[in-house]
Structures are given as structure tokens and as C-alpha cells.
Short mmCIF file of C-alpha atoms in Angstrom, two decimals:
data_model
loop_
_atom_site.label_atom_id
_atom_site.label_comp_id
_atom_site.label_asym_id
_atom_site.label_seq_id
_atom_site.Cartn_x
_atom_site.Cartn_y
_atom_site.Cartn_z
CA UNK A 1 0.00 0.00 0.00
CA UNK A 2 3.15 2.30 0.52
CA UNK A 3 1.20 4.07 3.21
CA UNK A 4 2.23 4.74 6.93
CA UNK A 5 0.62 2.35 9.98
CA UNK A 6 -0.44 5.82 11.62
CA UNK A 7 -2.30 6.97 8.44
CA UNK A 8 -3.57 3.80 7.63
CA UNK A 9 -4.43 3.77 11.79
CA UNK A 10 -6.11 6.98 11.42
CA UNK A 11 -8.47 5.48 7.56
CA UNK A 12 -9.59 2.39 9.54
CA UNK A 13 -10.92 4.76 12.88
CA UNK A 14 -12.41 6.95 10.40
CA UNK A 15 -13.99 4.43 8.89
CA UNK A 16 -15.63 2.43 11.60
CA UNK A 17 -17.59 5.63 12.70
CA UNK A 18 -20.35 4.46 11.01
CA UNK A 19 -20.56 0.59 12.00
CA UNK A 20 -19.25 -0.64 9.18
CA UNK A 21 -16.03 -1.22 7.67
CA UNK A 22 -17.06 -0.71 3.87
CA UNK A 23 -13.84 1.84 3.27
CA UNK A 24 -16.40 4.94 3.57
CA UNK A 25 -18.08 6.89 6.11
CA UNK A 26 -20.79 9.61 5.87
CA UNK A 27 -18.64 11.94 4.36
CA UNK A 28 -17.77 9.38 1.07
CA UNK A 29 -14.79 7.64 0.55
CA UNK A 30 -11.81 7.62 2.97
CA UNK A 31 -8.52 8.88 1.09
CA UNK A 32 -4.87 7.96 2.47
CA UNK A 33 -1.68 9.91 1.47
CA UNK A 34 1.07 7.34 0.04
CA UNK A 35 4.52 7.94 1.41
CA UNK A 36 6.37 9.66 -1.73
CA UNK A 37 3.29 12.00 -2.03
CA UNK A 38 -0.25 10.71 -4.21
CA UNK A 39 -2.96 9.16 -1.79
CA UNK A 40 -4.64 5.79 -2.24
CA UNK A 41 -8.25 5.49 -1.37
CA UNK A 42 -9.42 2.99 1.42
CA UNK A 43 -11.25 -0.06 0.81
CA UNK A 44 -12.80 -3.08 2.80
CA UNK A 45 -10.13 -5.37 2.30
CA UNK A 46 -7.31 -2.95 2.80
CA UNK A 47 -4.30 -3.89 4.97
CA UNK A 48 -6.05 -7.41 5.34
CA UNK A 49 -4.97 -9.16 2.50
CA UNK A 50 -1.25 -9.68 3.57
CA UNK A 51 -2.38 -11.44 6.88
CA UNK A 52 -4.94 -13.61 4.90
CA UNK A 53 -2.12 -14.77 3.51
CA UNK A 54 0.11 -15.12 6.64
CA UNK A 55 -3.55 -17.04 8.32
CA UNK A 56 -3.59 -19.35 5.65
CA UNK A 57 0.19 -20.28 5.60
CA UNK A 58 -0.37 -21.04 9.16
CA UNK A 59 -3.78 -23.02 9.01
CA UNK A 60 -2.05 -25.38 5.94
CA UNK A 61 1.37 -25.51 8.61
CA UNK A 62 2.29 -28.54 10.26
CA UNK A 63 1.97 -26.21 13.49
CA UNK A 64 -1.80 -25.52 13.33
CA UNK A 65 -3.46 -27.25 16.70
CA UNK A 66 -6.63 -26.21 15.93
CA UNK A 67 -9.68 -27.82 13.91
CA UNK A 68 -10.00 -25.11 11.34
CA UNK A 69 -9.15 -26.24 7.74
CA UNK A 70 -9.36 -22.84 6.82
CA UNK A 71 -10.12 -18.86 7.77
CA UNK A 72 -10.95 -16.49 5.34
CA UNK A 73 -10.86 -12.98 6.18
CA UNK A 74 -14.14 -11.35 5.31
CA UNK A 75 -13.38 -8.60 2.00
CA UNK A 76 -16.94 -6.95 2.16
CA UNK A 77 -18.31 -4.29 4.61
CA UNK A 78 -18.12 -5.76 8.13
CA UNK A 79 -20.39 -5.09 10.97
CA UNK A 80 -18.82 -3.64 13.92
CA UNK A 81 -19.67 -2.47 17.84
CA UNK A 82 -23.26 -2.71 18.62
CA UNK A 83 -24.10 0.22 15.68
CA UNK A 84 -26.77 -1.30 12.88
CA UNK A 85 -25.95 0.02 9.57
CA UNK A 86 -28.12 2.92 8.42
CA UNK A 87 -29.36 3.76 12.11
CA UNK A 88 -28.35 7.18 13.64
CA UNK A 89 -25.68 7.79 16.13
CA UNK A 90 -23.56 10.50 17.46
CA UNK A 91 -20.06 10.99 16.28
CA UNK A 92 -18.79 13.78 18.65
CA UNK A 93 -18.06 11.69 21.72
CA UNK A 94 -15.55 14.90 23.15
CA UNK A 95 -15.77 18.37 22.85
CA UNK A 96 -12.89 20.89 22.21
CA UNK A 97 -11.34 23.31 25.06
CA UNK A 98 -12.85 26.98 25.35
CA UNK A 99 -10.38 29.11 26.32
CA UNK A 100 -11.60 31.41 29.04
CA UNK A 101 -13.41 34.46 28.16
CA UNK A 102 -13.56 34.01 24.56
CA UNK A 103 -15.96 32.67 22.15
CA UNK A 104 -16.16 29.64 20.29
CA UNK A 105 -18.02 26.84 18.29
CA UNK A 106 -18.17 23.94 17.86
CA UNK A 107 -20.86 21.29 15.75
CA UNK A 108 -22.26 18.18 16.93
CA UNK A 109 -22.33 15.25 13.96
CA UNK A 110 -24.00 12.67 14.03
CA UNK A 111 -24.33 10.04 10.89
CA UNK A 112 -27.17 7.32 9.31
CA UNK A 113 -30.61 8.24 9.85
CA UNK A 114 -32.38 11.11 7.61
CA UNK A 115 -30.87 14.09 7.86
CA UNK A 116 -31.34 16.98 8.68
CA UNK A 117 -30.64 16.53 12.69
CA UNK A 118 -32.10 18.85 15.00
CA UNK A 119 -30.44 19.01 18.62
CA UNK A 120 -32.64 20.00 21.85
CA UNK A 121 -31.09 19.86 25.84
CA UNK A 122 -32.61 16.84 27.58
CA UNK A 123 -30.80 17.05 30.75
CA UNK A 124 -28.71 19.59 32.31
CA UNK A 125 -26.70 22.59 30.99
CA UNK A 126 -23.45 23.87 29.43
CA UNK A 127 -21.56 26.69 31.03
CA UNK A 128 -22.69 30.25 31.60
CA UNK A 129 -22.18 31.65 28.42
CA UNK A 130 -22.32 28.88 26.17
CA UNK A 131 -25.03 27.40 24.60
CA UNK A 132 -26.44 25.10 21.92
CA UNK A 133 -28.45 26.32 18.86
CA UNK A 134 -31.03 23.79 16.97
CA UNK A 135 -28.75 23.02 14.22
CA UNK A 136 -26.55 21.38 16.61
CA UNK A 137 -23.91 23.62 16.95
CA UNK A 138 -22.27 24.59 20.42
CA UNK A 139 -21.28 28.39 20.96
CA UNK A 140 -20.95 31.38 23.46
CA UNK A 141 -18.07 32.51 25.46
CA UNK A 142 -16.84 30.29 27.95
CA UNK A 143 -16.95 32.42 31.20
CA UNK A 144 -13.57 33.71 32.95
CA UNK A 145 -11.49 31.23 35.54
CA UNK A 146 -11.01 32.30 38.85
CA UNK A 147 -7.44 33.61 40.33
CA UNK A 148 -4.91 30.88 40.17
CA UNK A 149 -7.34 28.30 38.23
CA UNK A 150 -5.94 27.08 35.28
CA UNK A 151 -8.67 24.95 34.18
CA UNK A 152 -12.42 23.79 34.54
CA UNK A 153 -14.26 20.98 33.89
CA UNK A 154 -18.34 21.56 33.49
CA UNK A 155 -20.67 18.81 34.91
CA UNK A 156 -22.16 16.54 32.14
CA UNK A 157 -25.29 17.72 30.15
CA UNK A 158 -26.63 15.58 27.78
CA UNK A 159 -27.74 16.45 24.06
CA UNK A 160 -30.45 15.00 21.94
CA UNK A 161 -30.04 14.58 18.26
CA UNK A 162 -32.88 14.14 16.17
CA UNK A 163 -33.34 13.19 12.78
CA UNK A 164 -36.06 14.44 10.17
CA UNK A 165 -37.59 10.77 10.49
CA UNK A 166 -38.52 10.88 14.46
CA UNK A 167 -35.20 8.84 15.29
CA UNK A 168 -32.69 10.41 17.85
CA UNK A 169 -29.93 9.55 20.14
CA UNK A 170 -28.34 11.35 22.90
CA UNK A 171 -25.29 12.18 23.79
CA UNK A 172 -23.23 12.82 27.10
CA UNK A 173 -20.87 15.92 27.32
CA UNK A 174 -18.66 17.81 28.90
CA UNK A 175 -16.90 21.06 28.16
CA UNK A 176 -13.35 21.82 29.39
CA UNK A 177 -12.14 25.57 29.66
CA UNK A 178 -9.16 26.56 29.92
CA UNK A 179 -6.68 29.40 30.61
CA UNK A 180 -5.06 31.43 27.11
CA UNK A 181 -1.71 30.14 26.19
CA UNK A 182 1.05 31.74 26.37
CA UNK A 183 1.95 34.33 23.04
CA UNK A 184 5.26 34.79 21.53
CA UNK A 185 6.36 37.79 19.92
CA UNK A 186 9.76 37.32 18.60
CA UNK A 187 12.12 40.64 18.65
CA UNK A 188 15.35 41.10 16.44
CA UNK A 189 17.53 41.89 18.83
CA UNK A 190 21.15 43.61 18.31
CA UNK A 191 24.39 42.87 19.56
CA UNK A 192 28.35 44.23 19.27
CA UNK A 193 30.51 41.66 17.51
CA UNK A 194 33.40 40.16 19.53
CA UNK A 195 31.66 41.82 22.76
CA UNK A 196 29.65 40.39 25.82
CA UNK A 197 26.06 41.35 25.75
CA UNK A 198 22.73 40.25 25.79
CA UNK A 199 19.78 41.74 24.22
CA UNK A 200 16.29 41.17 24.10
CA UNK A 201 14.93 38.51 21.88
CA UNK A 202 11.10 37.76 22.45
CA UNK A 203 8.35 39.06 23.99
CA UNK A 204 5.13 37.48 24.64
CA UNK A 205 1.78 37.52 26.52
CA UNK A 206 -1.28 35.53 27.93
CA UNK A 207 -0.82 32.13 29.95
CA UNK A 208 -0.38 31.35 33.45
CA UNK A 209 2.42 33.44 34.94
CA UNK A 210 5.14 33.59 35.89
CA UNK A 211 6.72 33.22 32.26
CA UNK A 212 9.66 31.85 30.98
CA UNK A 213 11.57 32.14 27.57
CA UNK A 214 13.67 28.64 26.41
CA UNK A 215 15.64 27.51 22.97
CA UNK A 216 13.28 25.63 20.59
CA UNK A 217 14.53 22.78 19.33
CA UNK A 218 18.03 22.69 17.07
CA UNK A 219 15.76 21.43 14.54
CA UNK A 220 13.84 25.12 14.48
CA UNK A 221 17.46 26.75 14.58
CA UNK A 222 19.80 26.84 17.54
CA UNK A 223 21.39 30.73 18.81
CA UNK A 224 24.57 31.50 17.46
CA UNK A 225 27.32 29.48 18.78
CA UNK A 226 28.59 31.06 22.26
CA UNK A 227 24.99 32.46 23.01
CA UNK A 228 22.23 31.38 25.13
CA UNK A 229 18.20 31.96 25.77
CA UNK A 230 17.94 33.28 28.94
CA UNK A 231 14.78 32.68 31.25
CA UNK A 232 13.93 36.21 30.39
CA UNK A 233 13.90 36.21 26.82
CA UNK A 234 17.33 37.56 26.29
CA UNK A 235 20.52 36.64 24.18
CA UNK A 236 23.15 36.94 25.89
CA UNK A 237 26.53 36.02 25.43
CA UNK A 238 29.60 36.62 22.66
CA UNK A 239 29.02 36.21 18.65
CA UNK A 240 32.24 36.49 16.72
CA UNK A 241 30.73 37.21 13.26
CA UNK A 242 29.05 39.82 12.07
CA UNK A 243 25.40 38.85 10.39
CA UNK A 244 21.64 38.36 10.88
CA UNK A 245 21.19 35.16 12.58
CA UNK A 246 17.83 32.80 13.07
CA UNK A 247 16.79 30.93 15.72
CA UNK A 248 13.97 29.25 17.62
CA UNK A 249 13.13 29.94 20.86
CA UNK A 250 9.69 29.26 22.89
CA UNK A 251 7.76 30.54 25.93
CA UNK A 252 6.27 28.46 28.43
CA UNK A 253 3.65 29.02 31.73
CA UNK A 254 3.49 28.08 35.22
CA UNK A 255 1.14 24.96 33.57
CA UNK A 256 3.90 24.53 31.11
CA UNK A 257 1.67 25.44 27.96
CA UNK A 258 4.01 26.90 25.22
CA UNK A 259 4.15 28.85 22.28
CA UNK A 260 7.43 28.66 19.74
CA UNK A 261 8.48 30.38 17.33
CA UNK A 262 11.68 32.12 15.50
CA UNK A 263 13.73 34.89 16.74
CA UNK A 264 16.71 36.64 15.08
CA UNK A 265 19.67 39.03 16.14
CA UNK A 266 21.84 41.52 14.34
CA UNK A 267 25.78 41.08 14.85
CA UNK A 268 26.95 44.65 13.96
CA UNK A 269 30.71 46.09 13.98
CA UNK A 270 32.03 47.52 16.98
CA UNK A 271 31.84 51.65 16.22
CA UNK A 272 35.13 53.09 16.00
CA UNK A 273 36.95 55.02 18.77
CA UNK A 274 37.32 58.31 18.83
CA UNK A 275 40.60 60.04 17.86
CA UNK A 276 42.45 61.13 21.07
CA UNK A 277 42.25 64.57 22.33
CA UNK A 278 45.38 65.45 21.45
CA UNK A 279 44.63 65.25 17.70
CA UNK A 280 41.97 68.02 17.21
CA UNK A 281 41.33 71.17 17.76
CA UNK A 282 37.75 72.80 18.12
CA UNK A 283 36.12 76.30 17.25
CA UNK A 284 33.72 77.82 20.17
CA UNK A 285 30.94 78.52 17.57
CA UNK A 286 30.26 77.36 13.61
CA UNK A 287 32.30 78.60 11.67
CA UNK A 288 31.05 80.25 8.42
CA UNK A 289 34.23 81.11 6.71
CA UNK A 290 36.68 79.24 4.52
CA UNK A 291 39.05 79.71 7.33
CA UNK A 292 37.97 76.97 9.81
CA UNK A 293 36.81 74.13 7.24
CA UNK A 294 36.35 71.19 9.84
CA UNK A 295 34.14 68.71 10.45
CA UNK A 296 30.05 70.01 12.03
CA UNK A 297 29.56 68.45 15.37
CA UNK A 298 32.29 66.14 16.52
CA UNK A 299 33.90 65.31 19.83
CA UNK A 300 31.17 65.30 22.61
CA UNK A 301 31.37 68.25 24.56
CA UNK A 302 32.60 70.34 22.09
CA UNK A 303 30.60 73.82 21.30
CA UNK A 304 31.12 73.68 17.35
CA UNK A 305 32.90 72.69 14.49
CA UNK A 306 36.37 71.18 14.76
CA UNK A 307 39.09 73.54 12.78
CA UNK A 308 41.93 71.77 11.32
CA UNK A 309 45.48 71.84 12.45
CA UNK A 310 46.51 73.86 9.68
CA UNK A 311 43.71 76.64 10.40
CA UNK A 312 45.27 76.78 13.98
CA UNK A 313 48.50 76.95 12.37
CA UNK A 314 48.17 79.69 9.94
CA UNK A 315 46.23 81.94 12.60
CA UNK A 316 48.60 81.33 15.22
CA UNK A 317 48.78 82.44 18.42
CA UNK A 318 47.98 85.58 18.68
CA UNK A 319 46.12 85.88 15.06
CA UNK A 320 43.02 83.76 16.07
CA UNK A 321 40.07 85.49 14.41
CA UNK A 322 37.95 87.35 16.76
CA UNK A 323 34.85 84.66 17.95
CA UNK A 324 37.29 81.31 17.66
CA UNK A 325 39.31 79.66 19.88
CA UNK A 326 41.74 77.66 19.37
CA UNK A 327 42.14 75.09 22.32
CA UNK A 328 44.04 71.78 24.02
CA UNK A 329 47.20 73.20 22.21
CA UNK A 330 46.62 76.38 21.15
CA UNK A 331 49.88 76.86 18.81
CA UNK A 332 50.74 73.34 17.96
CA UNK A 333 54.18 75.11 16.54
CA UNK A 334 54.84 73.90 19.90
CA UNK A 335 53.78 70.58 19.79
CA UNK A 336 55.50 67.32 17.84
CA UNK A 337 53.09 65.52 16.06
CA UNK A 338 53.26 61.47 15.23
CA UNK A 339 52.23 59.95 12.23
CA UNK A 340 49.01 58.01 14.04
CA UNK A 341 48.03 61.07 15.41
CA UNK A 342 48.21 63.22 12.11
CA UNK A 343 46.50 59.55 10.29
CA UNK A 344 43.72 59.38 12.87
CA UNK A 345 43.10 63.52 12.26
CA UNK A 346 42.41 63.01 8.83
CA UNK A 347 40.28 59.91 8.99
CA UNK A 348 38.50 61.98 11.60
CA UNK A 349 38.43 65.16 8.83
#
């Protein structure tokens, strides 16, 4: 068949819903997806045929103790459980979780009979909130849990389905509610290459607090080597490459509900130092002139412009034009200048 057991599992439950084992159920015929990709479509006989053949290798054996001279597997519809085919019966044994204080559905099926199906409460009730409409379908907003209750489990109420012919059954059910998962927001966070540091990396909201932030599996993507997750939903540690990187990370709750996702961080270059002090000179105020043709802004703390070495130069001393000031060393006649610290000046110009 080239299918999996699980899939093949999942066809055969499917297909007794009904009663009957005839490769369909109410919805039509049951379809299985081949491994390799395609999909096969289920019939009576399928996944028997291989042990018909391993029954009757054993009942013609030398090692068969019993009286039968043979045992055929039956390759029709079957019969199963105490369900008569073409009667009516529920199919929605369980009910799905309501989260509390929100809304939500959810439709009762039932199969054989004559449809339509009309649904009426015979006995009890659902939750405040929440209640069922004729056509069988469950809805409302499933009231809020108390402080430090993570979940609640109604007491049984029982449905009864009807069919267009006067048949019915009834079902039993409960209705769980339970507290929102957790949320997570993932956050690109930003670190210094070749540095320490930690930055944040996720965000998230909803569940059962306290909160706590974990990897996801390497499968999802694992942090950059020489990082961790941190319980607070930080990266922290040293990255020695520079790069966007992609990872998976997940929050949990105190009931250990989760939420994963992926997260990222940006490795940037370390900014440059500044030039040291005694490589620049500044101006007290901008300067408008061709005189003082430095750099706008630079060095904090400085009230202007920076003015060049040679501008200090050619006004000297005692020639500084009225407004500027020349400062640190204010006639670097006087002062011997290396090559780093006339190389660093002009990457700084």
C-alpha cells in the first residue's frame, strides 16, 4: 500500500464511525496519502490481504493445533460495535477546550438516519455563556477562571439529536475551559561583535504566569554558537561574526503550555573610537568662513565645528580670528606631532 501504519491507523478509525467497515463513512470515501506523495483510497479489504495470507500459511502448517481447515478474512463491509448500519448515532463523543473568556463553536455530527438533525437539551446545561443552537452547533463565550485556576471541567449535560424521520440519540458531554496560552512575539535583537552582551529577543503575553523564555529545538534553529536563551527572553553572550542570525526559541507558563516560534539578532561592527584629544582642535561657535573648514559636530562636549590643524597653524597664536578659539594646544608650533596622530586627524576630517 506504501502508506504509513499511523495513516492507515487513522483510515480504519475513520472508517468504523459508522458501524461498518465498507472503506467509507458519511462523508464518502476515505482517502490515504502514500509515502512519496499521491494518496490511495481505502477499501474493505485494505491492509487485510497480507495477513490472509500469513492465516492461511499457518492453518495449511504442520503447526496448526486447531480444527480449522481454513479462515478467510471477510473482504466486504463488516459489521462492527453494537451500531446497525443505516441507524443514527452521534459521532462527537468529546468536545474541544474553550479558552476562558472568549468565544467559540463547535458542531455536533451525528451520521445514518435522515438528515437533517435537530439538537434540543434533555438534561442539564453547558456553562454560563455557552449554549447550543437547533442546528446542533455549540457556541458562546466560555466564562472567565477564577485567580490561580488554570482549568475547569463543566458537569455533564446531555444532548439530543434528532433526525427528520422521528429517530434520535443522545449524547453525554462535557466542556473543558481553559486558561489562554502563552503568546510569543519574537524581537530582532542587536548585539556588538566580539563583545559580551545580551539583548532582548522575544516578547510574549497571555498564559499562566510567571513566564519563561527557552531555545526551541536545534531542529527550528539553535542561537549563534557562544549564546544562550535566557529565562527572560534575552541573548546573551559573545558572537564572533558579524550577520543576521535565526533561531527558535519558545515561551512556556506556570502549567507549562508553550508557544514557539523564530527569533533573530543583528551582529553589527564595533563603532570606531574616537581620535584622542590630542589630535583636534575645536572652534567655540560654527564657523562660516573658509578659514575653519572642519568637520560640524564632533567630539562630545565640544561647542562647534572642529578647525583643522593647519587653520590653527596659519592663525597662530595671537592671530586667532575674533569669535574662535583655538584650544588643548593652542599653537601646535609647539607641539611634535606622530604619524598616528596626524592619520587618525584626517580619517576623523
Amino acid at each position: 500500500m506504501n502508506v504509513r501504519a499511523i495513516d492507515l491507523a487513522k483510515a480504519l478509525a475513520a472508517d468504523a464511525q459508522d458501524g461498518l467497515l465498507d472503506g467509507k463513512n458519511a462523508a464518502g470515501p476515505i482517502v490515504i496519502p502514500k509515502i512519496g506523495g499521491g494518496s490511495v483510497t481505502l477499501t474493505a479489504a485494505m491492509g487485510t490481504s497480507a495477513l490472509q495470507v500469513a492465516i492461511g500459511a499457518y492453518v495449511g502448517s504442520v503447526i496448526n493445533k486447531t480444527n480449522l481447515v481454513s479462515f478467510n478474512i471477510a473482504s466486504g463491509p463488516v459489521q462492527i460495535g453494537v451500531n446497525t448500519s443505516g441507524m443514527m448515532y452521534a459521532t462527537t463523543p468529546v468536545m474541544p477546550a474553550w479558552i476562558s473568556g472568549q468565544g467559540g463553536s463547535a458542531t455536533l455530527h451525528a451520521t445514518g438516519g435522515t438528515p437533517p438533525y435537530v439538537c434540543a437539551l434533555k438534561m442539564g446545561s453547558p456553562p454560563a455563556g455557552i449554549g447550543l443552537a437547533t442546528n446542533c452547533v455549540v457556541l458562546g463565550t466560555a466564562p472567565m477562571l477564577g485567580s490561580g485556576i488554570t482549568m475547569s471541567i463543566s458537569p455533564p449535560f446531555t444532548v439530543t439529536i434528532n433526525d427528520a424521520a422521528g429517530a434520535h440519540v443522545d449524547i453525554e458531554l462535557r466542556i473543558t475551559i481553559v486558561v489562554a496560552r502563552p503568546t510569543l512575539i519574537p524581537v530582532q535583537g542587536t548585539l556588538t561583535v566580539n563583545q559580551q552582551g545580551r539583548t532582548r529577543i522575544a516578547n510574549a503575553n497571555g498564559g499562566t504566569g510567571p513566564l519563561y523564555f527557552a531555545s526551541d529545538t536545534f531542529r527550528n534553529g539553535a542561537p549563534p554558537l557562544g549564546t544562550i536563551v535566557n529565562l527572560n527572553g534575552e541573548l546573551q553572550g559573545i558572537i564572533r561574526t558579524v550577520g543576521i542570525f535565526t533561531f527558535g526559541v519558545c515561551v512556556i507558563d506556570l502549567i507549562g503550555a508553550e508557544d514557539c516560534g523564530q527569533s533573530s539578532v543583528n551582529v553589527v561592527a564595533a563603532a570606531p573610537p574616537p581620535p584622542s584629544s590630542s589630535t583636534y582642535y575645536w572652534a567655540n561657535w560654527s564657523c562660516g568662513s573658509s578659514q575653519c573648514a572642519g568637520l560640524m559636530g564632533g567630539y562630545s562636549g565640544s561647542a562647534g565645528p572642529m578647525c583643522t590643524v593647519n587653520d590653527c597653524n596659519a592663525w597662530g597664536n595671537k592671530n586667532i580670528p575674533a569669535g574662535y578659539s583655538c584650544f588643548h594646544h593652542a599653537n601646535p608650533h609647539k607641539k611634535h606631532w606622530n604619524p598616528e596622530e596626524w592619520r587618525l586627524l584626517e580619517e576623523w576630517r
